[in-house]
Short mmCIF file of C-alpha atoms in Angstrom, two decimals:
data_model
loop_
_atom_site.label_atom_id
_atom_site.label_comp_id
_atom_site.label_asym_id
_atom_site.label_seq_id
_atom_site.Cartn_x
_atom_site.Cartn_y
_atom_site.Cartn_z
CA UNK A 203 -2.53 8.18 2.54
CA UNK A 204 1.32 8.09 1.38
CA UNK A 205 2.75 4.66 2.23
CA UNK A 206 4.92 2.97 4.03
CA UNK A 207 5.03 4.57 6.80
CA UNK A 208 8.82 5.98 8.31
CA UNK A 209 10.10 3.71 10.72
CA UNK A 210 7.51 0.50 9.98
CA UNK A 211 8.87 -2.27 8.16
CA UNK A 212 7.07 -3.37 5.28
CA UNK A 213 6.16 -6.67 6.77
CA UNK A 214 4.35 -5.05 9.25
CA UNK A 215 2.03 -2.68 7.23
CA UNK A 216 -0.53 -5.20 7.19
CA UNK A 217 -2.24 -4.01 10.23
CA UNK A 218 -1.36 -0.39 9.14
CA UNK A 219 -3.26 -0.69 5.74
CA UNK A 220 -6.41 -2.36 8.08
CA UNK A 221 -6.35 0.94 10.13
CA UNK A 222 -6.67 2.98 7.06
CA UNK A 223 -9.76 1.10 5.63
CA UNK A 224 -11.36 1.27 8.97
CA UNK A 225 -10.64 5.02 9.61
CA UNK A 226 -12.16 5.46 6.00
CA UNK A 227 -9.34 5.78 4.21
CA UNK A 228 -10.09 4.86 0.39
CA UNK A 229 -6.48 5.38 -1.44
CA UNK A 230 -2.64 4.47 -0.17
CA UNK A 231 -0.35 5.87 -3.05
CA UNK A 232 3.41 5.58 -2.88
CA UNK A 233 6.18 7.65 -3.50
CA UNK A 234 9.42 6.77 -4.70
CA UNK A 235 13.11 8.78 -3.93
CA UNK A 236 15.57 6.50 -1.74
CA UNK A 237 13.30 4.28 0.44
CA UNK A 238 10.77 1.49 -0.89
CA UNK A 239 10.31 1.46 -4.45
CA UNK A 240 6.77 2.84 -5.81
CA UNK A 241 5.30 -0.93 -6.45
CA UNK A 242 6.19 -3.42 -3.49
CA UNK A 243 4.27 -1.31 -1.15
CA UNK A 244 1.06 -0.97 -3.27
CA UNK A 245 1.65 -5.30 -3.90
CA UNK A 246 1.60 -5.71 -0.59
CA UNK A 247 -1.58 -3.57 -0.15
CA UNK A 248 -3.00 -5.14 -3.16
CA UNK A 249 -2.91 -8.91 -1.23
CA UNK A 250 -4.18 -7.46 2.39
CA UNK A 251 -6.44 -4.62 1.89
CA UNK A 252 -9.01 -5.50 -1.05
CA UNK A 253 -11.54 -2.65 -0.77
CA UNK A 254 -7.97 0.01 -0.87
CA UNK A 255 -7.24 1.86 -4.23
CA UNK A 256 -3.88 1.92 -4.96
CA UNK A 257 -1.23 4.55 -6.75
CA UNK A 258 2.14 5.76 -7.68
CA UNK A 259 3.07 9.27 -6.92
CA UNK A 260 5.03 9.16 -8.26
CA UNK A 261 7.13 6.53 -10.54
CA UNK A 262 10.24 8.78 -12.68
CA UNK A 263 9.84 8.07 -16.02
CA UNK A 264 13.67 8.02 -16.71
CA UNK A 265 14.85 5.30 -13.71
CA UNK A 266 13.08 2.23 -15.68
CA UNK A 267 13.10 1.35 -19.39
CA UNK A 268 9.73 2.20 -21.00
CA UNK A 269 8.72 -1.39 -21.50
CA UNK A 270 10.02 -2.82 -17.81
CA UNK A 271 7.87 0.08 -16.34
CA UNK A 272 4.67 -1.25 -19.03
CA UNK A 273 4.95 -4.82 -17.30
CA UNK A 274 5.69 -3.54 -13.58
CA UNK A 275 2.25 -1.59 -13.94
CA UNK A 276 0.51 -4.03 -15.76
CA UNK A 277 1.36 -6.40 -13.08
CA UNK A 278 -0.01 -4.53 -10.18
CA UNK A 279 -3.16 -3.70 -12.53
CA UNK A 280 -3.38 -7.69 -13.28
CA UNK A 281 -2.72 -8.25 -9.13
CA UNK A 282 -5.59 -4.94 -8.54
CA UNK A 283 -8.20 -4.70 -10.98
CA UNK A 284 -9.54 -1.61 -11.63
CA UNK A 285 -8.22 -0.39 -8.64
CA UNK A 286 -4.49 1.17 -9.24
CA UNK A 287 -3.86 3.86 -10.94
CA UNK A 288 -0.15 4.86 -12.84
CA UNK A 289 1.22 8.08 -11.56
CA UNK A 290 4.88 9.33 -13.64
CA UNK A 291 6.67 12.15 -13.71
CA UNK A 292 9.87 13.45 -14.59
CA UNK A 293 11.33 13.62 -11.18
CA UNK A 294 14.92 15.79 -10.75
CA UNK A 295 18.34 15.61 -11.71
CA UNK A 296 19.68 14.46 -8.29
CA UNK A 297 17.43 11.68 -8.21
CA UNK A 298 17.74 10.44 -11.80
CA UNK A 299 21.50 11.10 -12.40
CA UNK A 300 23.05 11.18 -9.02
CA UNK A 301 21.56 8.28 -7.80
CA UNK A 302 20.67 6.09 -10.50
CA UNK A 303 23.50 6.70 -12.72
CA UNK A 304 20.62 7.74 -15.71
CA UNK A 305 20.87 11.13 -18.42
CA UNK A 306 18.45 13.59 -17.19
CA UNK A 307 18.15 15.07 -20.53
CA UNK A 308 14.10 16.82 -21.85
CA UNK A 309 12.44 16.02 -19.05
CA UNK A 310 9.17 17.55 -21.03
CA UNK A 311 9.21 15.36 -23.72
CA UNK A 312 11.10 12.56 -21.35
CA UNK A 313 6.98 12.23 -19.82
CA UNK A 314 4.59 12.80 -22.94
CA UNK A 315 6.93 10.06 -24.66
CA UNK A 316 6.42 7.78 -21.65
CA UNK A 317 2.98 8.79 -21.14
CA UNK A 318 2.25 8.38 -24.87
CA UNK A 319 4.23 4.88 -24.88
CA UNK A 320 2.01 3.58 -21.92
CA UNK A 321 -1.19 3.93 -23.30
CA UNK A 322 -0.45 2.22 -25.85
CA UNK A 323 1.55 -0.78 -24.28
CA UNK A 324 -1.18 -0.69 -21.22
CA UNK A 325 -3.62 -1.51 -23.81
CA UNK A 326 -1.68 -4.77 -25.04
CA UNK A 327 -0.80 -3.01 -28.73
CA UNK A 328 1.99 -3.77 -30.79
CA UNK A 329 3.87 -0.81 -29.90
CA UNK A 330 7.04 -0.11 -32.57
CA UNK A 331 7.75 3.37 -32.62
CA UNK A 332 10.29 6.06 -32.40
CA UNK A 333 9.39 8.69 -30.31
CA UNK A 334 11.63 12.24 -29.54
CA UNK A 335 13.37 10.91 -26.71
CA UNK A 336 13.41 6.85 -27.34
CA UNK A 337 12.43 4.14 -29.56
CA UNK A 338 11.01 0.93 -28.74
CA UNK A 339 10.70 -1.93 -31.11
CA UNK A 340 8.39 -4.42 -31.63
CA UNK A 341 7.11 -4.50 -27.50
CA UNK A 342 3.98 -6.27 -26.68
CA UNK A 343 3.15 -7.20 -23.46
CA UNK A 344 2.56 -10.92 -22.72
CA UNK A 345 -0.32 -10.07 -19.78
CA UNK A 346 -1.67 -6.90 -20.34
CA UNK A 347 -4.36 -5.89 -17.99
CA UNK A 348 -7.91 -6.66 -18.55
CA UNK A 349 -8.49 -3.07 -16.81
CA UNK A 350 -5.94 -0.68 -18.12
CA UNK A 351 -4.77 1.75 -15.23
CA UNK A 352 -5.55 5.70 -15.67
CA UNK A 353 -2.50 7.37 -16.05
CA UNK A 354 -1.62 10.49 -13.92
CA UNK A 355 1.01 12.84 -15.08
CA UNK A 356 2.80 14.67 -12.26
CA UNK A 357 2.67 18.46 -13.44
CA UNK A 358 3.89 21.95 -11.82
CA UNK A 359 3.85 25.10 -14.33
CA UNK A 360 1.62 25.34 -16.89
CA UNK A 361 3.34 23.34 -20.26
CA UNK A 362 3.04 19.97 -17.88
CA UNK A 363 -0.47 21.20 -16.66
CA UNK A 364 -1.42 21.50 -20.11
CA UNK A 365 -0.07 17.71 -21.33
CA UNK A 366 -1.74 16.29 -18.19
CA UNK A 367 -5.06 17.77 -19.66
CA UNK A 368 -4.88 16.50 -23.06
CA UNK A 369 -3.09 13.15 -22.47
CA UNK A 370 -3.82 11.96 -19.43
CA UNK A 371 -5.95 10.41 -16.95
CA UNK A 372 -5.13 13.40 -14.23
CA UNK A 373 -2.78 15.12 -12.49
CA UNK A 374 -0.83 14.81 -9.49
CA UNK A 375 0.28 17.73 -7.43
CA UNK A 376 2.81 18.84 -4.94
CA UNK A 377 4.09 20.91 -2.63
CA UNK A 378 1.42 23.69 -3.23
CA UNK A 379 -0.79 25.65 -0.25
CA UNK A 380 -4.59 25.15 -0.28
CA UNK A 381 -4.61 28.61 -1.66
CA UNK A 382 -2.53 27.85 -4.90
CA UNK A 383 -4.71 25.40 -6.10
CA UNK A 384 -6.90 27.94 -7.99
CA UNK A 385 -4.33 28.94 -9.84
CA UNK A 386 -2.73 25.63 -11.13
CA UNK A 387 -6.26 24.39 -12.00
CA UNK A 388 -6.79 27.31 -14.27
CA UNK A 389 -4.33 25.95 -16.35
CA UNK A 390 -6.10 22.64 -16.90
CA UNK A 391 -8.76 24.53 -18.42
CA UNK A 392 -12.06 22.22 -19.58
CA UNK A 393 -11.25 18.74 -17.72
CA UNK A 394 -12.55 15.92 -19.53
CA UNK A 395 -15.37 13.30 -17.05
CA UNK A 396 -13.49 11.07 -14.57
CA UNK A 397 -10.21 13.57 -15.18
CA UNK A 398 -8.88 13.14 -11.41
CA UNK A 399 -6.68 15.67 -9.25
CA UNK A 400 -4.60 14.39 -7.00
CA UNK A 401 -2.27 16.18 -4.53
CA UNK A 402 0.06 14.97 -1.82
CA UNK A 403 -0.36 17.22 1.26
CA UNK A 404 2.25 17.37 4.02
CA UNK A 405 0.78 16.82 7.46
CA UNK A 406 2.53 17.03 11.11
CA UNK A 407 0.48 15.90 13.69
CA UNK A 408 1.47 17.91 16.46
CA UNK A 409 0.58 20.89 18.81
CA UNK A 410 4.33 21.23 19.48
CA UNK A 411 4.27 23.97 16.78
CA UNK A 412 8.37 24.80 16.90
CA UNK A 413 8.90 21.43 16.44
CA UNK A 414 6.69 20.80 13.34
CA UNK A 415 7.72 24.57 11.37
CA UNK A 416 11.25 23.47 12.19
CA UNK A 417 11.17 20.15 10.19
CA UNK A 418 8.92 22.23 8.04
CA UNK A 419 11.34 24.36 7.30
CA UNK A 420 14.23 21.85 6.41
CA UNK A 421 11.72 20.16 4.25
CA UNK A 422 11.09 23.32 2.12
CA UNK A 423 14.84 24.06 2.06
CA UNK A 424 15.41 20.12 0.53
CA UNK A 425 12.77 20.76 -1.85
CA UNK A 426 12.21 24.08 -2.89
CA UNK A 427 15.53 24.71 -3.68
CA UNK A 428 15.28 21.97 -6.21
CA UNK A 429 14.98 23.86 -9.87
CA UNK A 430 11.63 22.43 -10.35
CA UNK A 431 9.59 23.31 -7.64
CA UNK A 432 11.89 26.59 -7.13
CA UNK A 433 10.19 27.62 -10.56
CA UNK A 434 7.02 26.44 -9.39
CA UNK A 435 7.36 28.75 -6.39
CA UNK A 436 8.51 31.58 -8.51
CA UNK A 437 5.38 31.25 -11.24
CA UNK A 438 3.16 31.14 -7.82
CA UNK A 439 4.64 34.57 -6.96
CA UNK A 440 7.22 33.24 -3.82
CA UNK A 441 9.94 35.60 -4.82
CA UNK A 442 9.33 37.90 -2.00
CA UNK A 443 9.19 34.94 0.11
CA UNK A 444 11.55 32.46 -0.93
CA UNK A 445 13.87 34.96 -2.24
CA UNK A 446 15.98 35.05 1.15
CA UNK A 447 16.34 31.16 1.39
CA UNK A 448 17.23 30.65 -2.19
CA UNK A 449 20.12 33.86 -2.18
CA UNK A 450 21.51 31.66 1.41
CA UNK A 451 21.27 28.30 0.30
CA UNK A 452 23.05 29.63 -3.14
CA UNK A 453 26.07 30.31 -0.80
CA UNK A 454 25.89 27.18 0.78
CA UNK A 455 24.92 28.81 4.11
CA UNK A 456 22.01 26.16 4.75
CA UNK A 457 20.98 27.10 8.27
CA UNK A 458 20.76 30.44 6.99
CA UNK A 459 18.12 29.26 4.07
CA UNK A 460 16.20 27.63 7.08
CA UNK A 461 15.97 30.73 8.91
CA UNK A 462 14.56 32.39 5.98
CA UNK A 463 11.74 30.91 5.42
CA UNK A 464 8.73 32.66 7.15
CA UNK A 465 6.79 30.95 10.13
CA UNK A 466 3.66 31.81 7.58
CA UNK A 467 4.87 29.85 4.62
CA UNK A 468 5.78 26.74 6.45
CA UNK A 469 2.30 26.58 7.63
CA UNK A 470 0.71 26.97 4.70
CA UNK A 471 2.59 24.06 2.63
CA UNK A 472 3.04 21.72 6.17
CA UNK A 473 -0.23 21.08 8.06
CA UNK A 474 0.40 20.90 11.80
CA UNK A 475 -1.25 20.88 14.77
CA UNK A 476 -3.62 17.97 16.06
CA UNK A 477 -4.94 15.52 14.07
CA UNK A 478 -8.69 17.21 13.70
CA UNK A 479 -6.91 20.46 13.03
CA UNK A 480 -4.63 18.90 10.14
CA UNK A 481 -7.76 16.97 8.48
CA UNK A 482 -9.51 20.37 8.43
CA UNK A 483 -6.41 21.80 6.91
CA UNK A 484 -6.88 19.09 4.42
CA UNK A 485 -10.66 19.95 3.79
CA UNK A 486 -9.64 23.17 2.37
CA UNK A 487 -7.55 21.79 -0.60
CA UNK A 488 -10.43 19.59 -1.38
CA UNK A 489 -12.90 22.56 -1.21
CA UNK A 490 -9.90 24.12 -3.54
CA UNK A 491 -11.04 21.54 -6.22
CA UNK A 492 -8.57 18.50 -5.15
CA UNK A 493 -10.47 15.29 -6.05
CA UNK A 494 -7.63 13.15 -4.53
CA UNK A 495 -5.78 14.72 -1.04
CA UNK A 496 -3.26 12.23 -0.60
CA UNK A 497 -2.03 12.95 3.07
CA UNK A 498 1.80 12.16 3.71
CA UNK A 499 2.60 12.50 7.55
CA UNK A 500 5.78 13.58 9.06
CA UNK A 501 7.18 12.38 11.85
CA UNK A 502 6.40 13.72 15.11
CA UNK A 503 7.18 13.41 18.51
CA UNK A 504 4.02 11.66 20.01
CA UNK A 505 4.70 8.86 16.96
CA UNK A 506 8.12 8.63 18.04
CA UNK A 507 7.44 7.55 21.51
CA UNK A 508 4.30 6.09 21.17
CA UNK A 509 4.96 3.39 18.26
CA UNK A 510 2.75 1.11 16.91
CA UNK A 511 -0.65 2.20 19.24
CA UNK A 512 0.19 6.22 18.16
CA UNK A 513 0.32 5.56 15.07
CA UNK A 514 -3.41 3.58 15.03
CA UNK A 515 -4.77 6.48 16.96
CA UNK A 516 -3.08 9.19 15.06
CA UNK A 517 -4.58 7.33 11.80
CA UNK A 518 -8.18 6.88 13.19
CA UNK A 519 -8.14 10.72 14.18
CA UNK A 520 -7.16 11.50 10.59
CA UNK A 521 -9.49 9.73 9.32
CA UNK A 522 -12.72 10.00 8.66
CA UNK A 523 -16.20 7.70 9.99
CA UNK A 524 -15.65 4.43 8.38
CA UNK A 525 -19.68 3.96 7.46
CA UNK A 526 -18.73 6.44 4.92
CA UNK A 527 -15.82 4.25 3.14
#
């Protein structure tokens, strides 16, 4: 599950993270754009839940220095042994330059010179190198962890894919239908034992189906008009699809974009409908060959009036029997 949860403080996700453990939940993994950061979440996780595995999904590899985000993880791997995992990516321009005042220059080699930096430092090495895109002298970290987290690389199109597969731990994806999984696998090719796939699935539980494809819909007009996943989209053959909403929202008409995108396509990359239906939505990415659906739920209506007790129940039917945790 993607925590914290809209509209819960943190101090109260202590009886949140208990409902996911007993609804069989065995992962919370964060995100990180403009609310919590990636790590006080997972800390706070790390001191109430014991039996939860914890991740990042992901932590930008340009927003921290290479060796402040070495002791943030080694920290949470110190507080969680052998159960967090390190998820980084490259994240997007808005996020990196707009709002945290940071180049976003090679995004490519930004990662596998993070990535490659990580294991090393992770591992408590005397790391002194110059890489392509930084150079860090003389770093060793005071505490490294006696379990050294797996690193997950977030990854799209195939170049990323292909790093992930060679370098890293696993692979974290994203705003991709049950049916596109196939194809982004292929380009993993022979996955070493223990390599992990991981990929955060949007979920509205609701039967009010205009309500969930309309926040669907402003979702995938936020996102998919973002370069990234718009080239994504394109590689997974969207043209026809997305074609309309990109031509609008390239001349600023965003309600047009909205309108664009088909009733079809919102429901294939935003689960809806009632809890059961949404968990067998979720069933088919893992049938795809997803070894870690990380569910991320939307707001709804029912959650918005029902607080607290919705949210239990909506997280219990979600869920899955806890004798199997």
């Amino acid at each position: 599950m993607t925590v914290p949860f809209s509209g819960v403080p943190l101090a109260e996700h202590a009886g949140i993270y208990s409902a996911l453990d007993q609804a069989g939940f065995t992962d919370v993994w964060s995100a990180e754009v403009a609310g919590a950061d990636a790590f006080t979440p997972l800390a706070l996780a790390a001191a109430w839940q014991p039996r939860l595995r914890l991740g990042t999904a992901v932590t930008p590899v340009f927003t921290r220095g290479p060796g402040l985000l070495a002791m943030t993880a080694a920290a949470l791997a110190e507080a969680a042994p052998g159960r967090f995992a390190l998820g980084i990516g490259a994240s997007s321009p808005v996020l990196v330059q707009d709002w945290n005042a940071t180049r976003y220059a090679e995004p490519f080699r930004r990662t596998r010179d993070t990535l490659r930096f990580l294991r090393a430092a992770l591992r408590g090495e005397n790391v002194d190198e110059v890489y392509d895109t930084f150079t860090v002298r003389r770093f060793r970290l005071e505490r490294p962890p006696a379990v050294p987290p797996p690193i997950l690389l977030a990854a799209l199109r195939p170049r990323m894919l292909q790093l992930a597969a060679a370098e890293a731990d696993g692979v974290i994806l994203n705003w991709l239908a049950a049916d596109d999984v196939p194809r982004v696998l292929a380009e993993l090719g022979e996955r070493r034992p223990g390599f992990e796939v991981a990929a955060r699935i949007f979920v509205c539980p609701t039967e009010d189906a205009t309500y969930a494809r309309n926040l669907g819909r402003r979702l995938i007009t936020s996102y998919l008009t973002v370069p990234a996943y718009a080239e994504f989209h394109r590689w997974l053959g969207r043209e026809p699809e997305l074609g309309p909403m990109w031509r609008a929202w390239g001349t600023g008409d965003r309600q047009a974009a909205a309108r664009a995108v088909p009733d079809a396509l919102v429901d294939a990359l935003v689960l809806h409908g009632s809890p059961e239906q949404c968990r067998a939505g979720v069933a088919r990415y893992a049938k795809a060959g997803v070894d870690v659906p990380v569910l991320a739920v939307l707001p709804t209506p029912e959650l918005a009036t029902g607080g607290a007790a919705a949210l239990a129940t909506t997280i219990a039917r979600l869920g899955i029997p806890a004798q199997v945790h």
